Amino acid sequence: MTDYAPRTELATHRVENQPAALATRDLWASDTALRDAVAHAAPAWVGERLARLGQRLGQADIAEWADQANRYPPTLRAFDRYGQRLDEVAYHPAYHALMTLAIEGGWHAVAWEREHDGGHQAHVAGLYLLTQAEPGFCCPLTMTHAAMPVLRHLSADTSWQQRLRGCHYDPRALPAWHKSTNTFGMAMTEKQGGSDVRRNTTRAEPVEAPGSGAWYRLSGHKWFCSAPMSDAFLTLAQTDEGLSCFLAPRFTPDGERNAIELQRLKEKCGNHANASAEIEYRGAWAQLVGEPGRGVAAILEMVQQTRLDAATAPAGMMRQALSAAHAHVSGRAAFGARLVDQPLMQRVLADLALEAEASLWLAMRGARAMDRAATDAHEAALSRLLPALAKFWHNKRGPGFMAEAMECLGGIGYVEESPLARLYREAPVNSIWEGSGNVICLDVLRILARHPESIEALRQELTPARGVHPALDSALAELDTLLAAPAETQAAQARWLTQRMAQALQAALLLRQAPTAVAETFCATRLAAATPQYGVLPTAAPVAEILARLG
């Protein structure tokens, strides 16, 4: 047998001109805009709690968990080895690690722990940070948080509310009452109706006497059930009185698996870490929540919460994409200079930074309105309108934002090792969830017609900024004309009306609370010489001052 010498490796090149691997990064300490927004109106405890979260989320293992949770998506286990129905979803351990971190931190329940004392601001800011870890797993956190207003209609049984406030994540398939903490999902839409839930055909029949809190049996199909491993689901079904809201637990009152069959998991464009299922109710047990025939009214209380979260998630994704782009161009050179030192790249980054900061301020203003809604009529009126405005506009800006940030990295931004590809796939989902763009705009028109106090509250928010910047003054004059227009004109222009209200409020918030460099450049580029392109700033724009806020 002949012995051969080992092969000598000859390097063909040196790896150079590549950014250093991302080190541990404090998402709170490095985010000047977030710290400013929290300091502006939230109690001191909010910032203290967020500081701990931001430091933890910036550590390397979190990024690894996010990557694994997306590379190894959930799988359906419809049956056990003997052919008995399981209707369970198996997740990668990284998903459970992320859920544990969030639930043990109380971010699903903080709004209700410190209600009227900054709890909603803490929740929204916490979601903004958690989204930067991994957006998909935030879906069950949002739904669990948002279930509380609906659960309060079960006034005779407060145990569900108590378990929502728990802080121990238990992923096992057990009856909800065998756990200290419950998570909640939603199952609203059906094939024939989609957002038009009044066309739902799922039927509910009372087990004994009908009425609020009574048990019913559900029969029907739901096209989308988010987070199908939740302990219970809020759902809509028809009764003799009309469309009604129900709470369907995964286990019956006798402790058996409820007849909620998972037909398949959706293969989605993005949101891979989170499971979404088609389900069949085959006589499933469910409790009536609220009054029969008042299902839409009950569920709208949840939707107000989820819509604000759906407006916050794109702000968090923008921040993550911007941070990734900024880190890359800071460590890479082209055409004789670092990318971050080149004027065109600086303008792209600065323009992205303006959008991210404006979105954050509007989301936080919505959270402050919710914090104060119970005791302040002005804030209550704003809380009806702001979630819809922010959800519509932030999500319209999101996909283009992710594409531009990806382009800053070039080809390496388009591969799966970068978070940008994942963010780009994720970007459309929050625009579709809880009402797509047209549905949101129709809801804005409904608010205009039924709650004129909300429009008056918006005017009061905008008034202090009048006379500060000419571009905003022109936008407000145009907005006044639109708000005074006939209903037919408003219906045709509902998208433009919603966009203009959102942008005007963003501008007013920035002019009152953000640095002059940020506020005035935002007005000049969004309200005066607006363009769909990112990176088109006035020649004399204070780019360096804007970029200095990136951390």
Coordinates of C-alpha atoms in Angstrom, one line a residue:
M1 CA 0.0 0.0 0.0
T2 CA 1.4 3.4 -1.0
D3 CA 1.6 6.2 1.4
Y4 CA 0.8 9.6 0.0
A5 CA 1.7 12.9 1.5
P6 CA -1.2 15.1 2.6
R7 CA -2.3 17.8 0.2
T8 CA -1.0 21.2 0.8
E9 CA -3.7 23.9 0.8
L10 CA -2.9 26.8 -1.5
A11 CA -5.1 29.8 -0.8
T12 CA -6.4 31.4 -4.0
H13 CA -7.3 34.7 -2.3
R14 CA -7.5 36.5 1.0
V15 CA -10.8 37.4 2.5
E16 CA -10.8 41.2 2.9
N17 CA -13.0 44.2 2.5
Q18 CA -15.8 42.4 4.4
P19 CA -17.5 43.9 7.4
A20 CA -16.6 42.3 10.7
A21 CA -19.0 39.8 12.1
L22 CA -21.8 41.4 14.1
A23 CA -20.8 41.6 17.7
T24 CA -23.1 41.8 20.7
R25 CA -25.2 44.9 20.3
D26 CA -27.5 46.6 22.8
L27 CA -30.7 47.3 20.9
W28 CA -31.9 49.8 23.6
A29 CA -28.7 51.7 24.2
S30 CA -28.0 52.0 20.4
D31 CA -31.5 53.3 19.5
T32 CA -31.6 57.0 20.2
A33 CA -35.0 57.5 18.7
L34 CA -36.5 54.7 20.9
R35 CA -35.0 56.1 24.0
D36 CA -36.3 59.6 23.1
A37 CA -39.8 58.3 22.4
V38 CA -40.0 56.4 25.6
A39 CA -38.6 59.3 27.7
H40 CA -41.1 61.7 26.2
A41 CA -44.2 60.3 27.8
A42 CA -43.7 56.9 29.4
P43 CA -43.1 56.4 33.2
A44 CA -39.5 55.7 34.2
W45 CA -40.1 52.0 34.8
V46 CA -40.8 51.5 31.1
G47 CA -37.3 52.5 30.1
E48 CA -35.7 50.5 32.9
R49 CA -37.5 47.4 31.8
L50 CA -36.8 47.9 28.1
A51 CA -33.1 48.5 28.8
R52 CA -32.8 44.9 30.1
L53 CA -34.7 43.5 27.1
G54 CA -32.7 45.5 24.5
Q55 CA -29.4 44.3 26.0
R56 CA -30.5 40.6 26.0
L57 CA -31.9 40.7 22.4
G58 CA -28.6 42.0 21.0
Q59 CA -26.7 38.9 22.0
A60 CA -25.4 36.4 19.5
D61 CA -27.6 33.5 20.6
I62 CA -30.7 35.4 19.8
A63 CA -29.7 35.8 16.1
E64 CA -28.9 32.1 16.0
W65 CA -32.4 31.2 17.4
A66 CA -34.1 33.5 14.8
D67 CA -32.2 31.8 12.0
Q68 CA -33.0 28.3 13.2
A69 CA -36.7 29.1 13.8
N70 CA -36.9 30.2 10.2
R71 CA -34.8 27.5 8.6
Y72 CA -36.7 24.7 10.4
P73 CA -40.3 25.8 10.2
P74 CA -43.2 24.2 12.1
T75 CA -44.5 20.8 11.0
L76 CA -48.0 19.3 11.4
R77 CA -48.5 16.1 13.4
A78 CA -52.1 15.3 12.6
F79 CA -52.0 11.8 13.9
D80 CA -50.0 9.7 16.3
R81 CA -48.3 6.4 15.2
Y82 CA -51.5 4.5 16.0
G83 CA -53.7 6.7 13.8
Q84 CA -55.3 8.7 16.6
R85 CA -55.7 12.4 16.0
L86 CA -53.2 14.7 17.6
D87 CA -53.7 17.9 15.7
E88 CA -50.4 19.3 17.0
V89 CA -47.7 21.4 15.6
A90 CA -44.0 20.7 16.2
Y91 CA -41.6 23.6 16.4
H92 CA -37.9 23.9 16.5
P93 CA -36.4 24.4 20.0
A94 CA -35.2 27.8 18.9
Y95 CA -38.9 28.9 18.5
H96 CA -39.6 27.8 22.0
A97 CA -36.5 29.5 23.3
L98 CA -37.7 32.8 21.8
M99 CA -41.2 32.3 23.3
T100 CA -39.8 31.5 26.7
L101 CA -37.8 34.7 26.7
A102 CA -40.8 36.8 25.7
I103 CA -43.3 35.2 28.0
E104 CA -41.0 35.1 31.0
G105 CA -40.3 38.8 30.4
G106 CA -44.1 39.4 30.6
W107 CA -44.2 41.2 27.2
H108 CA -47.5 39.6 26.3
A109 CA -49.2 40.9 29.5
V110 CA -47.3 44.1 30.5
A111 CA -50.1 46.3 29.1
W112 CA -52.5 44.7 31.6
E113 CA -50.0 44.5 34.5
R114 CA -49.6 48.3 34.5
E115 CA -52.8 49.4 32.8
H116 CA -53.1 53.2 32.6
D117 CA -49.5 53.5 33.9
G118 CA -47.5 53.1 30.7
G119 CA -48.3 49.5 30.1
H120 CA -49.3 49.9 26.4
Q121 CA -46.2 52.0 25.8
A122 CA -44.1 49.3 27.3
H123 CA -45.8 46.6 25.2
V124 CA -45.4 48.5 22.0
A125 CA -41.8 49.4 22.6
G126 CA -41.1 45.8 23.7
L127 CA -42.7 44.4 20.6
Y128 CA -40.6 46.8 18.5
L129 CA -37.5 45.3 20.1
L130 CA -38.7 41.7 20.0
T131 CA -39.6 42.1 16.3
Q132 CA -35.9 42.8 15.7
A133 CA -35.1 39.4 17.1
E134 CA -37.6 37.5 15.0
P135 CA -41.0 38.8 13.7
G136 CA -42.8 35.5 13.3
F137 CA -42.9 34.4 16.9
C138 CA -44.4 37.9 17.9
C139 CA -47.7 36.8 16.3
P140 CA -48.8 34.7 19.3
L141 CA -47.5 37.3 21.7
T142 CA -49.7 39.9 20.0
M143 CA -52.8 37.8 20.0
T144 CA -52.4 36.8 23.6
H145 CA -51.9 40.4 24.6
A146 CA -54.9 41.5 22.5
A147 CA -57.3 38.8 23.9
M148 CA -57.7 40.6 27.3
P149 CA -60.4 43.1 26.3
V150 CA -62.5 40.2 24.9
L151 CA -61.9 37.9 27.8
R152 CA -63.3 40.6 30.1
H153 CA -66.7 39.8 28.6
L154 CA -66.5 36.4 30.5
S155 CA -67.1 38.3 33.7
A156 CA -68.3 35.2 35.5
D157 CA -65.0 33.4 34.8
T158 CA -61.9 35.4 35.4
S159 CA -59.5 32.5 35.3
W160 CA -58.7 33.1 31.6
Q161 CA -57.6 36.6 32.4
Q162 CA -55.5 35.4 35.3
R163 CA -53.7 32.9 33.2
L164 CA -53.1 35.4 30.4
R165 CA -51.1 37.4 32.9
G166 CA -48.9 34.5 33.8
C167 CA -45.2 34.5 32.9
H168 CA -44.4 30.8 32.5
Y169 CA -44.2 29.4 28.9
D170 CA -45.4 25.8 28.7
P171 CA -45.6 24.5 25.1
R172 CA -47.1 21.2 26.0
A173 CA -50.6 20.1 24.7
L174 CA -52.4 20.2 28.0
P175 CA -55.8 21.6 29.2
A176 CA -55.5 25.3 29.7
W177 CA -56.4 25.1 33.4
H178 CA -53.4 22.8 34.0
K179 CA -51.1 25.6 33.1
S180 CA -50.2 28.9 34.9
T181 CA -50.0 30.8 31.7
N182 CA -52.1 30.6 28.5
T183 CA -51.5 31.8 25.0
F184 CA -54.3 32.7 22.7
G185 CA -54.8 32.5 18.9
M186 CA -57.5 33.7 16.4
A187 CA -59.6 31.9 13.8
M188 CA -61.8 34.4 12.1
T189 CA -61.7 34.3 8.3
E190 CA -63.4 31.8 6.0
K191 CA -63.0 31.0 2.3
Q192 CA -66.1 32.7 1.1
G193 CA -65.7 35.9 3.1
G194 CA -62.1 36.8 4.1
S195 CA -62.3 40.2 5.8
D196 CA -66.1 40.2 5.2
V197 CA -66.6 38.1 8.3
R198 CA -70.4 38.6 8.3
R199 CA -70.5 36.0 5.5
N200 CA -69.1 33.4 7.8
T201 CA -71.0 30.1 7.8
T202 CA -69.5 28.4 10.8
R203 CA -72.5 27.5 13.0
A204 CA -72.8 27.4 16.8
E205 CA -75.4 25.4 18.7
P206 CA -75.9 25.7 22.4
V207 CA -75.2 22.6 24.5
E208 CA -77.9 23.6 27.0
A209 CA -79.4 27.0 27.6
P210 CA -77.9 29.7 25.3
G211 CA -76.4 33.0 26.5
S212 CA -73.2 34.7 27.5
G213 CA -70.6 32.3 29.0
A214 CA -72.7 29.2 28.0
W215 CA -71.1 26.3 26.1
Y216 CA -71.9 25.7 22.4
R217 CA -70.7 23.3 19.8
L218 CA -69.1 24.7 16.6
S219 CA -69.2 23.2 13.1
G220 CA -67.5 24.8 10.2
H221 CA -64.2 25.7 8.5
K222 CA -61.7 28.4 9.1
W223 CA -59.3 29.4 6.4
F224 CA -56.7 30.9 8.7
C225 CA -56.0 30.0 12.3
S226 CA -52.9 31.8 13.6
A227 CA -50.7 30.1 16.1
P228 CA -52.6 26.8 16.2
M229 CA -50.8 25.5 19.2
S230 CA -52.3 28.2 21.4
D231 CA -54.3 27.1 24.5
A232 CA -57.5 28.7 23.2
F233 CA -58.8 30.6 20.2
L234 CA -61.1 33.5 19.7
T235 CA -63.4 32.7 16.8
L236 CA -66.6 33.8 15.2
A237 CA -69.7 31.7 14.4
Q238 CA -73.3 32.2 13.6
T239 CA -76.1 31.7 16.2
D240 CA -79.8 32.3 15.9
E241 CA -79.2 35.9 16.9
G242 CA -76.4 36.5 14.4
L243 CA -72.6 36.4 14.2
S244 CA -71.2 35.8 17.7
C245 CA -67.8 35.6 19.4
F246 CA -66.6 32.4 21.0
L247 CA -63.6 31.1 23.0
A248 CA -62.6 27.7 21.8
P249 CA -60.1 25.9 24.1
R250 CA -57.8 23.1 22.7
F251 CA -59.3 20.8 25.3
T252 CA -62.9 20.2 26.3
P253 CA -64.2 20.9 29.8
D254 CA -63.7 17.1 30.4
G255 CA -60.0 17.4 29.5
E256 CA -60.3 15.6 26.1
R257 CA -58.8 17.0 22.9
N258 CA -61.3 19.4 21.4
A259 CA -62.7 18.7 18.0
I260 CA -60.5 21.3 16.3
E261 CA -58.9 19.5 13.4
L262 CA -55.8 21.0 11.7
Q263 CA -56.3 20.3 8.1
R264 CA -52.9 21.7 6.9
L265 CA -50.3 24.3 7.6
K266 CA -50.1 27.2 5.2
E267 CA -47.0 27.5 3.1
K268 CA -46.5 31.2 3.3
C269 CA -44.3 33.8 1.5
G270 CA -42.6 34.6 4.8
N271 CA -43.4 34.4 8.5
H272 CA -41.9 30.9 8.4
A273 CA -41.2 30.6 12.1
N274 CA -44.9 31.0 12.9
A275 CA -47.5 28.4 12.0
S276 CA -50.8 29.3 10.3
A277 CA -53.4 26.5 9.7
E278 CA -56.6 25.7 8.1
I279 CA -58.9 24.1 10.7
E280 CA -62.2 22.3 10.8
Y281 CA -64.6 22.5 13.8
R282 CA -66.3 19.2 14.1
G283 CA -68.6 19.9 17.0
A284 CA -65.9 21.7 18.9
W285 CA -66.7 23.0 22.4
A286 CA -66.7 26.8 22.8
Q287 CA -67.9 29.4 25.2
L288 CA -70.0 32.3 24.0
V289 CA -68.1 35.6 24.8
G290 CA -70.4 38.6 25.3
E291 CA -73.9 38.8 23.9
P292 CA -75.2 36.6 21.1
G293 CA -75.2 38.4 17.8
R294 CA -72.6 40.9 19.0
G295 CA -69.6 39.0 17.8
V296 CA -68.2 41.8 15.5
A297 CA -68.4 44.4 18.3
A298 CA -66.6 42.0 20.7
I299 CA -63.8 41.1 18.3
L300 CA -63.2 44.7 17.3
E301 CA -61.9 45.3 20.8
M302 CA -59.2 42.8 20.1
V303 CA -58.6 44.1 16.6
Q304 CA -57.8 47.6 18.0
Q305 CA -55.0 46.0 19.9
T306 CA -53.7 43.8 17.1
R307 CA -53.8 46.6 14.6
L308 CA -51.5 48.8 16.7
D309 CA -49.1 45.8 17.0
A310 CA -49.3 45.3 13.2
A311 CA -48.3 49.0 12.9
T312 CA -45.4 48.5 15.3
A313 CA -43.9 45.4 13.7
P314 CA -42.9 47.2 10.5
A315 CA -41.2 49.9 12.6
G316 CA -39.2 47.3 14.3
M317 CA -38.3 45.6 11.0
M318 CA -37.3 48.9 9.6
R319 CA -34.9 49.5 12.5
Q320 CA -33.4 46.0 12.1
A321 CA -33.0 46.4 8.3
L322 CA -31.5 49.8 8.8
S323 CA -29.0 48.6 11.4
A324 CA -27.9 45.7 9.2
A325 CA -27.4 48.1 6.2
H326 CA -25.5 50.6 8.3
A327 CA -23.2 48.0 9.8
H328 CA -22.4 46.6 6.4
V329 CA -21.6 49.9 4.6
S330 CA -19.5 51.0 7.6
G331 CA -17.2 48.0 7.1
R332 CA -17.0 47.8 3.3
A333 CA -15.2 50.0 0.8
A334 CA -15.9 50.6 -2.9
F335 CA -14.4 53.0 -5.5
G336 CA -11.7 54.2 -3.2
A337 CA -13.8 55.0 -0.1
R338 CA -15.9 53.4 2.6
L339 CA -19.4 53.0 1.5
V340 CA -20.7 54.9 4.5
D341 CA -18.6 57.9 3.6
Q342 CA -20.0 58.2 0.1
P343 CA -22.7 60.9 -0.4
L344 CA -25.2 58.8 -2.2
M345 CA -25.1 56.0 0.4
Q346 CA -25.3 58.5 3.2
R347 CA -28.5 59.9 1.7
V348 CA -30.1 56.5 1.3
L349 CA -29.3 55.6 5.0
A350 CA -30.5 59.0 6.2
D351 CA -33.7 58.7 4.3
L352 CA -34.3 55.3 5.7
A353 CA -33.6 56.6 9.1
L354 CA -36.2 59.3 8.7
E355 CA -38.9 56.7 7.8
A356 CA -38.0 54.4 10.7
E357 CA -38.0 57.2 13.3
A358 CA -41.3 58.6 12.1
S359 CA -42.9 55.2 12.2
L360 CA -41.7 54.6 15.7
W361 CA -43.0 57.9 17.0
L362 CA -46.5 57.3 15.5
A363 CA -46.7 53.8 17.0
M364 CA -45.7 55.1 20.4
R365 CA -48.3 57.9 20.2
G366 CA -50.9 55.3 19.6
A367 CA -49.7 53.3 22.6
R368 CA -49.9 56.5 24.8
A369 CA -53.5 57.1 23.6
M370 CA -54.4 53.5 24.7
D371 CA -52.7 54.1 28.1
R372 CA -54.8 57.1 28.8
A373 CA -58.1 56.2 27.0
A374 CA -60.0 55.2 30.1
T375 CA -59.6 58.6 31.8
D376 CA -59.1 61.1 28.9
A377 CA -61.8 61.6 26.2
H378 CA -59.2 63.1 23.8
E379 CA -57.0 60.1 24.1
A380 CA -59.9 57.7 23.8
A381 CA -60.9 59.4 20.5
L382 CA -57.3 59.2 19.2
S383 CA -57.1 55.5 20.2
R384 CA -59.9 54.7 17.8
L385 CA -58.1 56.3 14.8
L386 CA -54.4 56.0 15.3
P387 CA -54.0 52.2 15.0
A388 CA -55.7 52.2 11.6
L389 CA -53.6 55.1 10.3
A390 CA -50.4 53.7 11.5
K391 CA -51.1 50.2 10.4
F392 CA -52.0 51.3 6.8
W393 CA -49.1 53.6 6.3
H394 CA -46.2 51.9 8.0
N395 CA -47.0 48.7 6.1
K396 CA -47.2 50.5 2.8
R397 CA -43.7 51.9 3.4
G398 CA -42.3 48.6 4.6
P399 CA -41.6 46.4 1.5
G400 CA -39.8 49.2 -0.3
F401 CA -37.8 50.0 2.8
M402 CA -36.6 46.3 3.1
A403 CA -35.7 46.2 -0.6
E404 CA -33.6 49.4 -0.3
A405 CA -31.8 48.2 2.8
M406 CA -31.1 44.9 1.0
E407 CA -29.7 46.8 -1.9
C408 CA -27.3 48.5 0.4
L409 CA -25.6 45.1 1.0
G410 CA -25.6 44.1 -2.6
G411 CA -25.7 40.4 -3.4
I412 CA -24.9 39.3 0.1
G413 CA -28.1 40.9 1.2
Y414 CA -30.1 38.7 -1.0
V415 CA -28.8 35.4 0.5
E416 CA -30.3 33.7 3.4
E417 CA -27.3 34.2 5.7
S418 CA -28.4 37.9 5.9
P419 CA -31.6 38.8 7.8
L420 CA -32.6 41.1 4.9
A421 CA -34.0 38.3 2.8
R422 CA -36.2 37.1 5.7
L423 CA -37.3 40.7 6.4
Y424 CA -38.2 41.3 2.8
R425 CA -40.4 38.2 2.7
E426 CA -41.9 39.2 6.1
A427 CA -42.7 42.8 5.1
P428 CA -46.2 42.3 3.4
V429 CA -47.8 40.2 6.1
N430 CA -48.7 42.9 8.6
S431 CA -50.4 44.8 5.9
I432 CA -52.6 41.8 5.2
W433 CA -53.3 40.7 8.8
E434 CA -56.1 42.4 10.7
G435 CA -57.5 44.0 7.5
S436 CA -55.6 44.7 4.2
G437 CA -55.1 48.3 2.9
N438 CA -58.6 48.8 1.5
V439 CA -60.3 47.4 4.6
I440 CA -58.3 49.7 6.8
C441 CA -59.2 52.7 4.7
L442 CA -62.9 51.8 4.8
D443 CA -62.6 51.6 8.6
V444 CA -61.1 55.1 8.6
L445 CA -64.1 56.3 6.7
R446 CA -66.4 54.6 9.2
I447 CA -64.6 56.4 12.0
L448 CA -65.0 59.7 10.2
A449 CA -68.7 59.1 9.9
R450 CA -69.5 57.5 13.3
H451 CA -66.9 59.1 15.6
P452 CA -66.3 62.7 14.6
E453 CA -64.7 63.3 18.0
S454 CA -61.8 61.2 16.6
I455 CA -61.2 63.7 13.8
E456 CA -61.5 66.6 16.2
A457 CA -58.9 64.9 18.4
L458 CA -56.6 64.5 15.4
R459 CA -57.0 68.2 14.6
Q460 CA -56.0 69.1 18.2
E461 CA -52.9 67.0 17.8
L462 CA -52.0 68.8 14.5
T463 CA -52.8 72.3 15.6
P464 CA -49.7 73.0 17.7
A465 CA -47.5 72.2 14.6
R466 CA -49.3 74.7 12.3
G467 CA -47.0 77.5 11.3
V468 CA -43.8 75.6 12.1
H469 CA -43.1 74.3 8.6
P470 CA -44.6 75.5 5.3
A471 CA -44.8 72.0 3.9
L472 CA -46.9 70.8 6.8
D473 CA -49.1 73.8 6.6
S474 CA -49.8 73.0 2.9
A475 CA -50.5 69.4 3.7
L476 CA -52.9 70.4 6.5
A477 CA -54.8 72.7 4.2
E478 CA -55.1 69.9 1.7
L479 CA -56.2 67.6 4.5
D480 CA -58.9 70.1 5.7
T481 CA -60.3 70.1 2.2
L482 CA -60.4 66.3 2.0
L483 CA -62.1 66.1 5.4
A484 CA -64.8 68.5 4.3
A485 CA -65.4 66.8 1.0
P486 CA -68.6 64.8 0.2
A487 CA -68.6 61.2 1.3
E488 CA -68.4 60.0 -2.3
T489 CA -65.1 62.0 -2.8
Q490 CA -63.7 60.6 0.5
A491 CA -64.6 57.1 -0.6
A492 CA -62.7 57.5 -3.9
Q493 CA -59.7 59.1 -2.2
A494 CA -59.7 57.0 1.0
R495 CA -56.2 55.8 0.5
W496 CA -54.8 59.3 -0.1
L497 CA -56.8 60.6 2.9
T498 CA -55.5 57.9 5.2
Q499 CA -51.9 58.4 4.0
R500 CA -52.1 62.1 4.4
M501 CA -53.5 61.9 7.9
A502 CA -50.7 59.5 8.9
Q503 CA -47.9 61.5 7.4
A504 CA -49.2 64.8 8.8
L505 CA -49.3 63.3 12.3
Q506 CA -45.9 61.8 11.9
A507 CA -44.6 65.3 10.8
A508 CA -46.3 67.0 13.7
L509 CA -44.9 64.5 16.2
L510 CA -41.4 65.0 14.9
L511 CA -41.6 68.8 14.8
R512 CA -42.7 68.8 18.4
Q513 CA -40.4 66.1 19.8
A514 CA -37.6 65.1 17.5
P515 CA -34.4 67.0 16.6
T516 CA -34.8 69.8 14.0
A517 CA -32.6 67.9 11.5
V518 CA -35.0 65.0 11.5
A519 CA -38.3 66.9 11.6
E520 CA -37.6 69.4 8.9
T521 CA -36.0 67.0 6.5
F522 CA -39.0 64.7 7.0
C523 CA -41.4 67.5 6.1
A524 CA -39.3 68.5 3.1
T525 CA -39.2 65.0 1.7
R526 CA -42.6 63.5 2.6
L527 CA -44.8 66.5 2.4
A528 CA -43.2 69.0 -0.1
A529 CA -41.1 67.2 -2.7
A530 CA -42.3 63.7 -2.1
T531 CA -40.9 60.8 -4.2
P532 CA -41.3 57.1 -3.9
Q533 CA -37.5 56.7 -4.0
Y534 CA -35.5 56.5 -0.9
G535 CA -32.3 58.6 -0.9
V536 CA -33.6 61.7 -2.6
L537 CA -32.9 64.5 0.0
P538 CA -32.4 68.2 -0.5
T539 CA -28.9 69.2 -1.3
A540 CA -28.4 71.0 2.0
A541 CA -30.1 68.3 4.1
P542 CA -28.3 67.8 7.5
V543 CA -27.3 64.2 6.6
A544 CA -24.6 63.9 9.2
E545 CA -26.9 64.9 12.0
I546 CA -29.5 62.4 11.0
L547 CA -26.9 59.6 10.7
A548 CA -25.5 60.4 14.1
R549 CA -28.7 59.1 15.6
L550 CA -28.1 55.6 14.2
G551 CA -25.9 54.6 17.1

